[in-house]
Structure formats: C-alpha cells, structure tokens
C-alpha cells in the first residue's frame, strides 16, 4: 500500500474515533449550574450520622426525609423536645463507630451524610458497599463563619441553596459580636489528678467564646491540649467553664482541689455545664448561635453555677430553625 493511502486511512480513523468520543461524552454528561430557586429532589431518603449534619438537614426543611440517624442526633432532638421534626419511625443507630453499614443499606437511602472527622476510616468500606455518600466536615469547623459555609455547601448539594441562605441569615441575626475581655478557661474534661483538657486558639469553641465576650487564656495552644494544674494557676482565669465530669459536685471538688488559687475559684466564678448546654458547643451547626448566647450569659453573671438542659430550655428557648 502506498504511503499516501496509509496516511489517508489513518486520518479517516482519527476523525471517526473523535466523532464517537464526542458523541459519547456529551450524551452522558451535563453541566450543573447552582441555582437559588431549584427545589430539593423529591423522594429523598436521607441517613445522617452526626448531630451537626442532622441539625443542618432539619433546618433546610429536610427532617421529614431522614430515614435513619445516629443515637446522638436523636438524643439531641429529645433534649430539645423536637423529635417531631423527624418521622416517628426513623431508624436510630446505636453503634456509630464503626457505622452499621448493613443496617443503613436496608433503609435504601439515596443520601448518606458522613462526617469525615468521625468516619474517615470507614468511608472506603461504605463506598465499596455502594452507599451514596455525602462527605461533610462540620464537626471540625473552626468558626461560626465556617459552619455557615458548610450549610451553604450542603444546601447546594441538595439543590436547595435558597433554604441554606435563609438559615445563614437567621444565624447571623441571632448573634451579637461582643469584644473579648473576660479571661476564661474552658475545660472539656478534668482528670482525677487535676490535669485537664482545654480548648486552644484554633478550635471552634475558642471562636464561640470570643464571640460571647470571653478571652481564652489558652489561646496560644493548638487543638485540645492537656494542661497541668500549674499551667492553669499560671494562666489565672477570672472565669472557669467546665463540662461536667460525672456530676456537678464531683467536678466542683476537682476544681477546688487543683485550681483553688485562681481568681475564678476565689471569686466564685466557676460554671459547670452539662446536657444540652454541652451540645450547643460540641455539635457545630445552626444551634451553635445559642452557644454564643449561653456563654455570654455565663460571662456576664446571668447564669447559675450549674447550667444544665433544664436551665437552657427555660432561659434560652433553643429551637432548630426550619426553612
């Protein structure tokens, strides 16, 4: 065969292949343009595996579409007295690590929201099982602003950007930005030897504390460091806020034993939080704005020394907004 003929045949083959690829590509794909008016898809069956995600879904008006959730999400709704925001027959998973993959599959969900920070290790297995995952990372948000960004992102993924914007607008209307002036130590846990886990300057609780008017005495630390009693005494916070260790009296015993020479203890400005009060700080989501309000009341002497679920319900009127 002559070289010119060979070249001609090759050119024809290239053109044919190009046409086939072009037709295949454009027949199987589409460009998705985010819309602020598109309604969420019908017949959603959603499983949420973290309270932060559950808050967001309900606030977007999708509580009725949740067919399964983790136990902590349901307990949060019980604390709020708002279990009516999800179906009465919703499946509640008691085991969250590892997630109950077979149980989730039985619900035939078309959206499964998974917190990367909580379930990263199990994501490959969940994907292999064919679960339609939507991976979020709200539990590791660093600020209220980042929560708002995550809400918009989830809303866009569910084709309901307008609802997301309404939730963000509501959040911003609830919070006043106070100047951080009150030196405060916040403890997630206090050990029996007096060592305690606190919040550094690069975590979510630090941002909430600052918005409420508090100055974190451990802001120069990162993450959730363990500090010794001597470091607490050196920092000398004027207010101590601690999550309950088993109960109020035991927590106060630890604080008075190991931190007795701090201004907070000497001036009687120690506050223990439990139940819903902890949820407002530990589960970043729309309800976090109430965490700012609660902390501001503590910092300004408008709260009792034991802030529990009953007090929060009565004095802050916490409720998930629904759009």
PDB file of C-alpha atoms in Angstrom:
ATOM      1  CA  UNK A   1       0.000   0.000   0.000  1.00  0.00           C
ATOM      2  CA  UNK A   2       1.289   3.453  -0.932  1.00  0.00           C
ATOM      3  CA  UNK A   3       2.297   5.789   1.920  1.00  0.00           C
ATOM      4  CA  UNK A   4      -0.272   8.378   0.812  1.00  0.00           C
ATOM      5  CA  UNK A   5      -3.054   5.804   1.081  1.00  0.00           C
ATOM      6  CA  UNK A   6      -1.886   4.729   4.542  1.00  0.00           C
ATOM      7  CA  UNK A   7      -1.906   8.353   5.721  1.00  0.00           C
ATOM      8  CA  UNK A   8      -5.415   8.820   4.339  1.00  0.00           C
ATOM      9  CA  UNK A   9      -6.738   5.739   6.128  1.00  0.00           C
ATOM     10  CA  UNK A  10      -5.183   6.859   9.418  1.00  0.00           C
ATOM     11  CA  UNK A  11      -6.751  10.316   9.101  1.00  0.00           C
ATOM     12  CA  UNK A  12     -10.185   8.802   8.470  1.00  0.00           C
ATOM     13  CA  UNK A  13      -9.844   6.554  11.523  1.00  0.00           C
ATOM     14  CA  UNK A  14      -8.802   9.508  13.703  1.00  0.00           C
ATOM     15  CA  UNK A  15     -11.831  11.512  12.575  1.00  0.00           C
ATOM     16  CA  UNK A  16     -14.223   8.612  13.212  1.00  0.00           C
ATOM     17  CA  UNK A  17     -12.824   7.985  16.700  1.00  0.00           C
ATOM     18  CA  UNK A  18     -13.060  11.699  17.527  1.00  0.00           C
ATOM     19  CA  UNK A  19     -16.719  11.824  16.470  1.00  0.00           C
ATOM     20  CA  UNK A  20     -17.569   8.735  18.544  1.00  0.00           C
ATOM     21  CA  UNK A  21     -15.810  10.110  21.652  1.00  0.00           C
ATOM     22  CA  UNK A  22     -17.527  13.499  21.232  1.00  0.00           C
ATOM     23  CA  UNK A  23     -20.996  11.919  20.926  1.00  0.00           C
ATOM     24  CA  UNK A  24     -20.400   9.605  23.888  1.00  0.00           C
ATOM     25  CA  UNK A  25     -19.102  12.353  26.158  1.00  0.00           C
ATOM     26  CA  UNK A  26     -21.817  14.906  25.533  1.00  0.00           C
ATOM     27  CA  UNK A  27     -24.624  12.357  25.604  1.00  0.00           C
ATOM     28  CA  UNK A  28     -23.568  11.137  29.060  1.00  0.00           C
ATOM     29  CA  UNK A  29     -22.711  14.348  30.886  1.00  0.00           C
ATOM     30  CA  UNK A  30     -24.295  17.653  31.735  1.00  0.00           C
ATOM     31  CA  UNK A  31     -23.167  20.919  33.227  1.00  0.00           C
ATOM     32  CA  UNK A  32     -24.673  21.581  36.647  1.00  0.00           C
ATOM     33  CA  UNK A  33     -25.242  25.243  37.445  1.00  0.00           C
ATOM     34  CA  UNK A  34     -26.041  26.010  41.107  1.00  0.00           C
ATOM     35  CA  UNK A  35     -29.499  27.518  41.471  1.00  0.00           C
ATOM     36  CA  UNK A  36     -31.045  29.531  44.284  1.00  0.00           C
ATOM     37  CA  UNK A  37     -34.561  28.571  43.281  1.00  0.00           C
ATOM     38  CA  UNK A  38     -34.424  24.861  42.435  1.00  0.00           C
ATOM     39  CA  UNK A  39     -36.465  22.787  44.856  1.00  0.00           C
ATOM     40  CA  UNK A  40     -34.809  19.798  46.536  1.00  0.00           C
ATOM     41  CA  UNK A  41     -35.290  16.487  44.705  1.00  0.00           C
ATOM     42  CA  UNK A  42     -38.406  14.532  45.579  1.00  0.00           C
ATOM     43  CA  UNK A  43     -38.407  11.174  47.346  1.00  0.00           C
ATOM     44  CA  UNK A  44     -35.238  11.823  49.318  1.00  0.00           C
ATOM     45  CA  UNK A  45     -34.245   9.095  51.763  1.00  0.00           C
ATOM     46  CA  UNK A  46     -31.504  10.501  53.960  1.00  0.00           C
ATOM     47  CA  UNK A  47     -29.337   8.937  56.643  1.00  0.00           C
ATOM     48  CA  UNK A  48     -27.427  11.327  58.910  1.00  0.00           C
ATOM     49  CA  UNK A  49     -24.599  10.015  61.064  1.00  0.00           C
ATOM     50  CA  UNK A  50     -23.718  13.107  63.118  1.00  0.00           C
ATOM     51  CA  UNK A  51     -25.763  15.630  65.144  1.00  0.00           C
ATOM     52  CA  UNK A  52     -24.132  18.570  63.364  1.00  0.00           C
ATOM     53  CA  UNK A  53     -25.353  17.275  59.993  1.00  0.00           C
ATOM     54  CA  UNK A  54     -28.776  16.397  61.396  1.00  0.00           C
ATOM     55  CA  UNK A  55     -29.229  19.975  62.625  1.00  0.00           C
ATOM     56  CA  UNK A  56     -28.423  21.311  59.178  1.00  0.00           C
ATOM     57  CA  UNK A  57     -30.731  18.893  57.357  1.00  0.00           C
ATOM     58  CA  UNK A  58     -33.658  19.749  59.623  1.00  0.00           C
ATOM     59  CA  UNK A  59     -33.003  23.483  59.293  1.00  0.00           C
ATOM     60  CA  UNK A  60     -33.104  23.052  55.496  1.00  0.00           C
ATOM     61  CA  UNK A  61     -36.601  21.592  55.848  1.00  0.00           C
ATOM     62  CA  UNK A  62     -35.451  18.019  55.195  1.00  0.00           C
ATOM     63  CA  UNK A  63     -36.227  16.481  58.582  1.00  0.00           C
ATOM     64  CA  UNK A  64     -39.193  14.642  57.078  1.00  0.00           C
ATOM     65  CA  UNK A  65     -36.825  12.922  54.629  1.00  0.00           C
ATOM     66  CA  UNK A  66     -34.495  11.486  57.278  1.00  0.00           C
ATOM     67  CA  UNK A  67     -34.984   7.722  57.488  1.00  0.00           C
ATOM     68  CA  UNK A  68     -32.003   6.968  59.725  1.00  0.00           C
ATOM     69  CA  UNK A  69     -29.756   8.779  62.202  1.00  0.00           C
ATOM     70  CA  UNK A  70     -27.157   8.204  64.889  1.00  0.00           C
ATOM     71  CA  UNK A  71     -28.176   7.928  68.536  1.00  0.00           C
ATOM     72  CA  UNK A  72     -26.589  11.271  69.453  1.00  0.00           C
ATOM     73  CA  UNK A  73     -28.683  13.086  66.869  1.00  0.00           C
ATOM     74  CA  UNK A  74     -31.828  11.581  68.331  1.00  0.00           C
ATOM     75  CA  UNK A  75     -30.764  12.379  71.890  1.00  0.00           C
ATOM     76  CA  UNK A  76     -30.218  15.995  70.852  1.00  0.00           C
ATOM     77  CA  UNK A  77     -33.768  16.130  69.472  1.00  0.00           C
ATOM     78  CA  UNK A  78     -35.034  14.617  72.728  1.00  0.00           C
ATOM     79  CA  UNK A  79     -33.199  17.284  74.744  1.00  0.00           C
ATOM     80  CA  UNK A  80     -34.844  19.919  72.549  1.00  0.00           C
ATOM     81  CA  UNK A  81     -38.229  18.176  72.761  1.00  0.00           C
ATOM     82  CA  UNK A  82     -38.255  18.259  68.948  1.00  0.00           C
ATOM     83  CA  UNK A  83     -38.361  14.605  67.882  1.00  0.00           C
ATOM     84  CA  UNK A  84     -41.493  15.554  65.915  1.00  0.00           C
ATOM     85  CA  UNK A  85     -39.200  17.181  63.331  1.00  0.00           C
ATOM     86  CA  UNK A  86     -38.301  13.711  62.006  1.00  0.00           C
ATOM     87  CA  UNK A  87     -40.547  10.740  61.121  1.00  0.00           C
ATOM     88  CA  UNK A  88     -41.828   8.770  64.104  1.00  0.00           C
ATOM     89  CA  UNK A  89     -40.463   5.566  62.549  1.00  0.00           C
ATOM     90  CA  UNK A  90     -36.953   6.910  61.940  1.00  0.00           C
ATOM     91  CA  UNK A  91     -34.280   4.261  62.480  1.00  0.00           C
ATOM     92  CA  UNK A  92     -31.797   5.169  65.217  1.00  0.00           C
ATOM     93  CA  UNK A  93     -28.339   3.581  65.086  1.00  0.00           C
ATOM     94  CA  UNK A  94     -26.773   2.994  68.494  1.00  0.00           C
ATOM     95  CA  UNK A  95     -23.397   1.990  67.080  1.00  0.00           C
ATOM     96  CA  UNK A  96     -21.654   4.778  65.200  1.00  0.00           C
ATOM     97  CA  UNK A  97     -18.032   3.561  65.166  1.00  0.00           C
ATOM     98  CA  UNK A  98     -17.974   1.545  63.072  1.00  0.00           C
ATOM     99  CA  UNK A  99     -21.171   2.620  61.306  1.00  0.00           C
ATOM    100  CA  UNK A 100     -23.815  -0.058  60.804  1.00  0.00           C
ATOM    101  CA  UNK A 101     -23.354  -0.413  57.050  1.00  0.00           C
ATOM    102  CA  UNK A 102     -25.734  -3.352  56.620  1.00  0.00           C
ATOM    103  CA  UNK A 103     -28.402  -1.555  58.636  1.00  0.00           C
ATOM    104  CA  UNK A 104     -28.008   1.593  56.550  1.00  0.00           C
ATOM    105  CA  UNK A 105     -28.298  -0.411  53.322  1.00  0.00           C
ATOM    106  CA  UNK A 106     -31.625  -1.848  54.493  1.00  0.00           C
ATOM    107  CA  UNK A 107     -33.048   1.687  54.553  1.00  0.00           C
ATOM    108  CA  UNK A 108     -32.315   2.143  50.822  1.00  0.00           C
ATOM    109  CA  UNK A 109     -31.042   5.727  51.250  1.00  0.00           C
ATOM    110  CA  UNK A 110     -30.167   7.966  48.323  1.00  0.00           C
ATOM    111  CA  UNK A 111     -28.116  10.305  50.541  1.00  0.00           C
ATOM    112  CA  UNK A 112     -25.898   9.315  53.468  1.00  0.00           C
ATOM    113  CA  UNK A 113     -24.231  12.221  55.258  1.00  0.00           C
ATOM    114  CA  UNK A 114     -20.924  11.207  56.800  1.00  0.00           C
ATOM    115  CA  UNK A 115     -18.635  13.346  58.948  1.00  0.00           C
ATOM    116  CA  UNK A 116     -15.096  12.973  57.634  1.00  0.00           C
ATOM    117  CA  UNK A 117     -13.608  13.775  61.021  1.00  0.00           C
ATOM    118  CA  UNK A 118     -15.588  10.963  62.640  1.00  0.00           C
ATOM    119  CA  UNK A 119     -15.803   8.280  59.963  1.00  0.00           C
ATOM    120  CA  UNK A 120     -12.849   8.828  57.604  1.00  0.00           C
ATOM    121  CA  UNK A 121     -11.503   5.361  58.375  1.00  0.00           C
ATOM    122  CA  UNK A 122     -14.780   3.725  57.317  1.00  0.00           C
ATOM    123  CA  UNK A 123     -15.501   5.744  54.174  1.00  0.00           C
ATOM    124  CA  UNK A 124     -13.774   3.308  51.733  1.00  0.00           C
ATOM    125  CA  UNK A 125     -15.794   0.407  53.148  1.00  0.00           C
ATOM    126  CA  UNK A 126     -19.023   2.406  52.914  1.00  0.00           C
ATOM    127  CA  UNK A 127     -18.272   3.378  49.326  1.00  0.00           C
ATOM    128  CA  UNK A 128     -17.447  -0.227  48.466  1.00  0.00           C
ATOM    129  CA  UNK A 129     -20.858  -1.232  49.837  1.00  0.00           C
ATOM    130  CA  UNK A 130     -22.456   1.174  47.372  1.00  0.00           C
ATOM    131  CA  UNK A 131     -23.736   3.752  49.842  1.00  0.00           C
ATOM    132  CA  UNK A 132     -24.402   7.167  48.226  1.00  0.00           C
ATOM    133  CA  UNK A 133     -22.174   9.226  50.500  1.00  0.00           C
ATOM    134  CA  UNK A 134     -22.153  12.973  51.010  1.00  0.00           C
ATOM    135  CA  UNK A 135     -18.981  13.652  52.991  1.00  0.00           C
ATOM    136  CA  UNK A 136     -19.047  16.648  55.322  1.00  0.00           C
ATOM    137  CA  UNK A 137     -16.702  18.004  57.983  1.00  0.00           C
ATOM    138  CA  UNK A 138     -18.859  20.200  60.202  1.00  0.00           C
ATOM    139  CA  UNK A 139     -17.532  18.682  63.425  1.00  0.00           C
ATOM    140  CA  UNK A 140     -14.144  20.200  62.632  1.00  0.00           C
ATOM    141  CA  UNK A 141     -15.379  23.661  61.701  1.00  0.00           C
ATOM    142  CA  UNK A 142     -13.180  26.352  63.234  1.00  0.00           C
ATOM    143  CA  UNK A 143     -15.749  29.136  63.429  1.00  0.00           C
ATOM    144  CA  UNK A 144     -19.385  30.096  63.002  1.00  0.00           C
ATOM    145  CA  UNK A 145     -18.454  31.550  59.616  1.00  0.00           C
ATOM    146  CA  UNK A 146     -17.145  28.157  58.518  1.00  0.00           C
ATOM    147  CA  UNK A 147     -20.349  26.480  59.701  1.00  0.00           C
ATOM    148  CA  UNK A 148     -22.302  28.904  57.537  1.00  0.00           C
ATOM    149  CA  UNK A 149     -20.114  27.995  54.551  1.00  0.00           C
ATOM    150  CA  UNK A 150     -20.761  24.301  55.205  1.00  0.00           C
ATOM    151  CA  UNK A 151     -24.515  24.896  55.403  1.00  0.00           C
ATOM    152  CA  UNK A 152     -24.491  26.596  52.003  1.00  0.00           C
ATOM    153  CA  UNK A 153     -22.369  23.774  50.572  1.00  0.00           C
ATOM    154  CA  UNK A 154     -24.780  21.085  51.801  1.00  0.00           C
ATOM    155  CA  UNK A 155     -27.776  23.106  50.597  1.00  0.00           C
ATOM    156  CA  UNK A 156     -26.227  23.448  47.138  1.00  0.00           C
ATOM    157  CA  UNK A 157     -25.553  19.700  47.001  1.00  0.00           C
ATOM    158  CA  UNK A 158     -29.232  19.095  47.755  1.00  0.00           C
ATOM    159  CA  UNK A 159     -30.383  21.711  45.226  1.00  0.00           C
ATOM    160  CA  UNK A 160     -31.851  23.988  47.884  1.00  0.00           C
ATOM    161  CA  UNK A 161     -29.452  26.917  48.077  1.00  0.00           C
ATOM    162  CA  UNK A 162     -32.253  29.325  48.975  1.00  0.00           C
ATOM    163  CA  UNK A 163     -33.019  27.461  52.202  1.00  0.00           C
ATOM    164  CA  UNK A 164     -29.321  27.435  53.040  1.00  0.00           C
ATOM    165  CA  UNK A 165     -29.127  31.194  52.614  1.00  0.00           C
ATOM    166  CA  UNK A 166     -32.153  31.635  54.884  1.00  0.00           C
ATOM    167  CA  UNK A 167     -30.565  29.507  57.606  1.00  0.00           C
ATOM    168  CA  UNK A 168     -27.351  31.540  57.435  1.00  0.00           C
ATOM    169  CA  UNK A 169     -29.317  34.791  57.562  1.00  0.00           C
ATOM    170  CA  UNK A 170     -31.167  33.534  60.639  1.00  0.00           C
ATOM    171  CA  UNK A 171     -27.890  32.564  62.348  1.00  0.00           C
ATOM    172  CA  UNK A 172     -26.375  35.980  61.723  1.00  0.00           C
ATOM    173  CA  UNK A 173     -29.473  37.668  63.150  1.00  0.00           C
ATOM    174  CA  UNK A 174     -29.093  35.780  66.439  1.00  0.00           C
ATOM    175  CA  UNK A 175     -25.530  36.743  67.317  1.00  0.00           C
ATOM    176  CA  UNK A 176     -24.035  39.949  68.624  1.00  0.00           C
ATOM    177  CA  UNK A 177     -20.261  40.142  68.382  1.00  0.00           C
ATOM    178  CA  UNK A 178     -19.005  41.107  71.828  1.00  0.00           C
ATOM    179  CA  UNK A 179     -15.457  42.315  72.449  1.00  0.00           C
ATOM    180  CA  UNK A 180     -13.462  39.511  74.149  1.00  0.00           C
ATOM    181  CA  UNK A 181     -12.448  40.956  77.520  1.00  0.00           C
ATOM    182  CA  UNK A 182     -13.154  38.284  80.166  1.00  0.00           C
ATOM    183  CA  UNK A 183     -10.214  35.898  80.747  1.00  0.00           C
ATOM    184  CA  UNK A 184     -11.673  32.410  80.646  1.00  0.00           C
ATOM    185  CA  UNK A 185     -10.533  28.801  80.872  1.00  0.00           C
ATOM    186  CA  UNK A 186     -12.759  26.203  79.226  1.00  0.00           C
ATOM    187  CA  UNK A 187     -12.326  22.536  80.133  1.00  0.00           C
ATOM    188  CA  UNK A 188     -13.704  19.589  78.171  1.00  0.00           C
ATOM    189  CA  UNK A 189     -12.570  17.153  80.839  1.00  0.00           C
ATOM    190  CA  UNK A 190     -10.747  17.265  84.167  1.00  0.00           C
ATOM    191  CA  UNK A 191      -8.824  14.165  85.222  1.00  0.00           C
ATOM    192  CA  UNK A 192      -8.649  12.867  88.790  1.00  0.00           C
ATOM    193  CA  UNK A 193      -5.041  14.105  89.063  1.00  0.00           C
ATOM    194  CA  UNK A 194      -6.021  17.656  88.110  1.00  0.00           C
ATOM    195  CA  UNK A 195      -4.759  17.561  84.550  1.00  0.00           C
ATOM    196  CA  UNK A 196      -7.394  18.927  82.203  1.00  0.00           C
ATOM    197  CA  UNK A 197      -8.216  19.057  78.505  1.00  0.00           C
ATOM    198  CA  UNK A 198      -8.878  22.577  77.314  1.00  0.00           C
ATOM    199  CA  UNK A 199      -9.511  24.398  74.023  1.00  0.00           C
ATOM    200  CA  UNK A 200      -6.679  26.017  72.100  1.00  0.00           C
ATOM    201  CA  UNK A 201      -6.919  29.099  69.944  1.00  0.00           C
ATOM    202  CA  UNK A 202      -7.526  27.277  66.660  1.00  0.00           C
ATOM    203  CA  UNK A 203     -10.685  25.315  67.502  1.00  0.00           C
ATOM    204  CA  UNK A 204     -14.393  26.045  67.276  1.00  0.00           C
ATOM    205  CA  UNK A 205     -15.035  26.626  70.984  1.00  0.00           C
ATOM    206  CA  UNK A 206     -12.405  29.375  71.008  1.00  0.00           C
ATOM    207  CA  UNK A 207     -14.330  31.255  68.309  1.00  0.00           C
ATOM    208  CA  UNK A 208     -17.645  30.879  70.155  1.00  0.00           C
ATOM    209  CA  UNK A 209     -16.019  32.045  73.392  1.00  0.00           C
ATOM    210  CA  UNK A 210     -14.593  35.143  71.714  1.00  0.00           C
ATOM    211  CA  UNK A 211     -17.933  36.000  70.087  1.00  0.00           C
ATOM    212  CA  UNK A 212     -19.523  35.750  73.536  1.00  0.00           C
ATOM    213  CA  UNK A 213     -17.034  38.209  75.032  1.00  0.00           C
ATOM    214  CA  UNK A 214     -14.504  35.804  76.512  1.00  0.00           C
ATOM    215  CA  UNK A 215     -10.744  35.774  76.185  1.00  0.00           C
ATOM    216  CA  UNK A 216      -9.300  32.244  76.078  1.00  0.00           C
ATOM    217  CA  UNK A 217      -6.313  32.058  78.450  1.00  0.00           C
ATOM    218  CA  UNK A 218      -5.016  29.076  76.449  1.00  0.00           C
ATOM    219  CA  UNK A 219      -5.419  30.629  73.004  1.00  0.00           C
ATOM    220  CA  UNK A 220      -1.692  30.171  72.298  1.00  0.00           C
ATOM    221  CA  UNK A 221      -2.157  26.397  72.367  1.00  0.00           C
ATOM    222  CA  UNK A 222      -3.390  24.305  69.423  1.00  0.00           C
ATOM    223  CA  UNK A 223      -6.205  21.789  69.303  1.00  0.00           C
ATOM    224  CA  UNK A 224      -7.413  20.397  72.610  1.00  0.00           C
ATOM    225  CA  UNK A 225      -4.249  20.224  74.733  1.00  0.00           C
ATOM    226  CA  UNK A 226      -3.863  18.680  78.156  1.00  0.00           C
ATOM    227  CA  UNK A 227      -2.753  21.234  80.740  1.00  0.00           C
ATOM    228  CA  UNK A 228      -1.406  20.682  84.239  1.00  0.00           C
ATOM    229  CA  UNK A 229      -2.765  22.377  87.369  1.00  0.00           C
ATOM    230  CA  UNK A 230       0.351  24.574  87.455  1.00  0.00           C
ATOM    231  CA  UNK A 231      -0.415  25.891  83.957  1.00  0.00           C
ATOM    232  CA  UNK A 232      -3.975  26.689  84.993  1.00  0.00           C
ATOM    233  CA  UNK A 233      -2.735  28.520  88.085  1.00  0.00           C
ATOM    234  CA  UNK A 234      -0.225  30.449  85.973  1.00  0.00           C
ATOM    235  CA  UNK A 235      -2.923  31.417  83.438  1.00  0.00           C
ATOM    236  CA  UNK A 236      -5.145  32.545  86.345  1.00  0.00           C
ATOM    237  CA  UNK A 237      -8.517  32.760  84.536  1.00  0.00           C
ATOM    238  CA  UNK A 238     -11.150  35.038  86.016  1.00  0.00           C
ATOM    239  CA  UNK A 239     -13.852  32.547  84.955  1.00  0.00           C
ATOM    240  CA  UNK A 240     -13.731  28.759  84.643  1.00  0.00           C
ATOM    241  CA  UNK A 241     -16.277  26.927  82.487  1.00  0.00           C
ATOM    242  CA  UNK A 242     -16.071  23.141  82.644  1.00  0.00           C
ATOM    243  CA  UNK A 243     -18.053  20.285  81.189  1.00  0.00           C
ATOM    244  CA  UNK A 244     -19.476  18.101  83.928  1.00  0.00           C
ATOM    245  CA  UNK A 245     -17.283  15.173  84.957  1.00  0.00           C
ATOM    246  CA  UNK A 246     -19.895  12.604  86.042  1.00  0.00           C
ATOM    247  CA  UNK A 247     -21.843  15.215  88.032  1.00  0.00           C
ATOM    248  CA  UNK A 248     -21.751  18.780  89.339  1.00  0.00           C
ATOM    249  CA  UNK A 249     -20.446  18.090  92.843  1.00  0.00           C
ATOM    250  CA  UNK A 250     -17.546  15.884  91.727  1.00  0.00           C
ATOM    251  CA  UNK A 251     -16.491  18.412  89.087  1.00  0.00           C
ATOM    252  CA  UNK A 252     -16.528  21.219  91.645  1.00  0.00           C
ATOM    253  CA  UNK A 253     -14.482  19.073  94.036  1.00  0.00           C
ATOM    254  CA  UNK A 254     -11.774  18.630  91.392  1.00  0.00           C
ATOM    255  CA  UNK A 255     -11.713  22.329  90.533  1.00  0.00           C
ATOM    256  CA  UNK A 256     -11.500  23.443  94.161  1.00  0.00           C
ATOM    257  CA  UNK A 257      -8.784  20.900  94.893  1.00  0.00           C
ATOM    258  CA  UNK A 258      -6.477  21.708  91.983  1.00  0.00           C
ATOM    259  CA  UNK A 259      -7.357  25.252  90.864  1.00  0.00           C
ATOM    260  CA  UNK A 260      -8.219  26.783  94.230  1.00  0.00           C
ATOM    261  CA  UNK A 261      -5.762  29.699  93.932  1.00  0.00           C
ATOM    262  CA  UNK A 262      -7.155  31.001  90.646  1.00  0.00           C
ATOM    263  CA  UNK A 263      -9.184  34.196  90.543  1.00  0.00           C
ATOM    264  CA  UNK A 264     -12.134  32.184  89.209  1.00  0.00           C
ATOM    265  CA  UNK A 265     -12.320  29.963  92.293  1.00  0.00           C
ATOM    266  CA  UNK A 266     -11.514  32.733  94.755  1.00  0.00           C
ATOM    267  CA  UNK A 267     -14.240  34.967  93.295  1.00  0.00           C
ATOM    268  CA  UNK A 268     -16.815  32.187  92.968  1.00  0.00           C
ATOM    269  CA  UNK A 269     -16.918  32.345  89.171  1.00  0.00           C
ATOM    270  CA  UNK A 270     -16.864  28.659  88.295  1.00  0.00           C
ATOM    271  CA  UNK A 271     -19.565  27.280  85.995  1.00  0.00           C
ATOM    272  CA  UNK A 272     -20.325  23.646  85.198  1.00  0.00           C
ATOM    273  CA  UNK A 273     -22.263  22.750  82.047  1.00  0.00           C
ATOM    274  CA  UNK A 274     -23.994  19.515  81.060  1.00  0.00           C
ATOM    275  CA  UNK A 275     -26.564  18.054  78.681  1.00  0.00           C
ATOM    276  CA  UNK A 276     -27.943  20.466  76.109  1.00  0.00           C
ATOM    277  CA  UNK A 277     -25.522  23.170  77.270  1.00  0.00           C
ATOM    278  CA  UNK A 278     -22.638  20.958  76.128  1.00  0.00           C
ATOM    279  CA  UNK A 279     -24.372  20.045  72.862  1.00  0.00           C
ATOM    280  CA  UNK A 280     -24.575  23.722  71.893  1.00  0.00           C
ATOM    281  CA  UNK A 281     -20.769  23.861  71.966  1.00  0.00           C
ATOM    282  CA  UNK A 282     -19.753  20.348  70.909  1.00  0.00           C
ATOM    283  CA  UNK A 283     -22.016  19.933  67.857  1.00  0.00           C
ATOM    284  CA  UNK A 284     -21.195  22.740  65.376  1.00  0.00           C
ATOM    285  CA  UNK A 285     -24.337  23.658  63.446  1.00  0.00           C
ATOM    286  CA  UNK A 286     -27.195  26.173  63.377  1.00  0.00           C
ATOM    287  CA  UNK A 287     -27.747  25.695  67.120  1.00  0.00           C
ATOM    288  CA  UNK A 288     -24.237  26.989  67.821  1.00  0.00           C
ATOM    289  CA  UNK A 289     -25.589  30.544  67.858  1.00  0.00           C
ATOM    290  CA  UNK A 290     -27.328  29.611  71.103  1.00  0.00           C
ATOM    291  CA  UNK A 291     -23.927  28.550  72.420  1.00  0.00           C
ATOM    292  CA  UNK A 292     -22.739  32.134  71.984  1.00  0.00           C
ATOM    293  CA  UNK A 293     -25.814  33.433  73.816  1.00  0.00           C
ATOM    294  CA  UNK A 294     -25.341  30.913  76.635  1.00  0.00           C
ATOM    295  CA  UNK A 295     -21.651  31.704  77.119  1.00  0.00           C
ATOM    296  CA  UNK A 296     -22.368  35.436  77.141  1.00  0.00           C
ATOM    297  CA  UNK A 297     -24.898  34.908  79.930  1.00  0.00           C
ATOM    298  CA  UNK A 298     -22.300  32.924  81.883  1.00  0.00           C
ATOM    299  CA  UNK A 299     -19.567  35.519  81.333  1.00  0.00           C
ATOM    300  CA  UNK A 300     -21.831  38.355  82.452  1.00  0.00           C
ATOM    301  CA  UNK A 301     -23.169  36.633  85.570  1.00  0.00           C
ATOM    302  CA  UNK A 302     -26.636  35.933  84.161  1.00  0.00           C
ATOM    303  CA  UNK A 303     -26.434  32.151  84.586  1.00  0.00           C
ATOM    304  CA  UNK A 304     -26.342  29.797  87.585  1.00  0.00           C
ATOM    305  CA  UNK A 305     -23.195  27.896  88.521  1.00  0.00           C
ATOM    306  CA  UNK A 306     -24.723  24.720  87.090  1.00  0.00           C
ATOM    307  CA  UNK A 307     -26.029  25.188  83.557  1.00  0.00           C
ATOM    308  CA  UNK A 308     -27.957  22.077  82.509  1.00  0.00           C
ATOM    309  CA  UNK A 309     -30.591  21.103  79.951  1.00  0.00           C
ATOM    310  CA  UNK A 310     -33.483  22.404  82.044  1.00  0.00           C
ATOM    311  CA  UNK A 311     -31.919  25.835  82.503  1.00  0.00           C
ATOM    312  CA  UNK A 312     -31.063  26.132  78.806  1.00  0.00           C
ATOM    313  CA  UNK A 313     -34.595  25.178  77.749  1.00  0.00           C
ATOM    314  CA  UNK A 314     -36.149  27.663  80.154  1.00  0.00           C
ATOM    315  CA  UNK A 315     -33.831  30.629  79.701  1.00  0.00           C
ATOM    316  CA  UNK A 316     -32.554  30.480  76.124  1.00  0.00           C
ATOM    317  CA  UNK A 317     -35.520  28.899  74.318  1.00  0.00           C
ATOM    318  CA  UNK A 318     -33.387  26.792  71.992  1.00  0.00           C
ATOM    319  CA  UNK A 319     -35.097  25.559  68.834  1.00  0.00           C
ATOM    320  CA  UNK A 320     -33.881  24.346  65.442  1.00  0.00           C
ATOM    321  CA  UNK A 321     -34.975  26.804  62.736  1.00  0.00           C
ATOM    322  CA  UNK A 322     -36.797  25.145  59.836  1.00  0.00           C
ATOM    323  CA  UNK A 323     -36.909  26.620  56.317  1.00  0.00           C
TER     324      UNK A 323
END
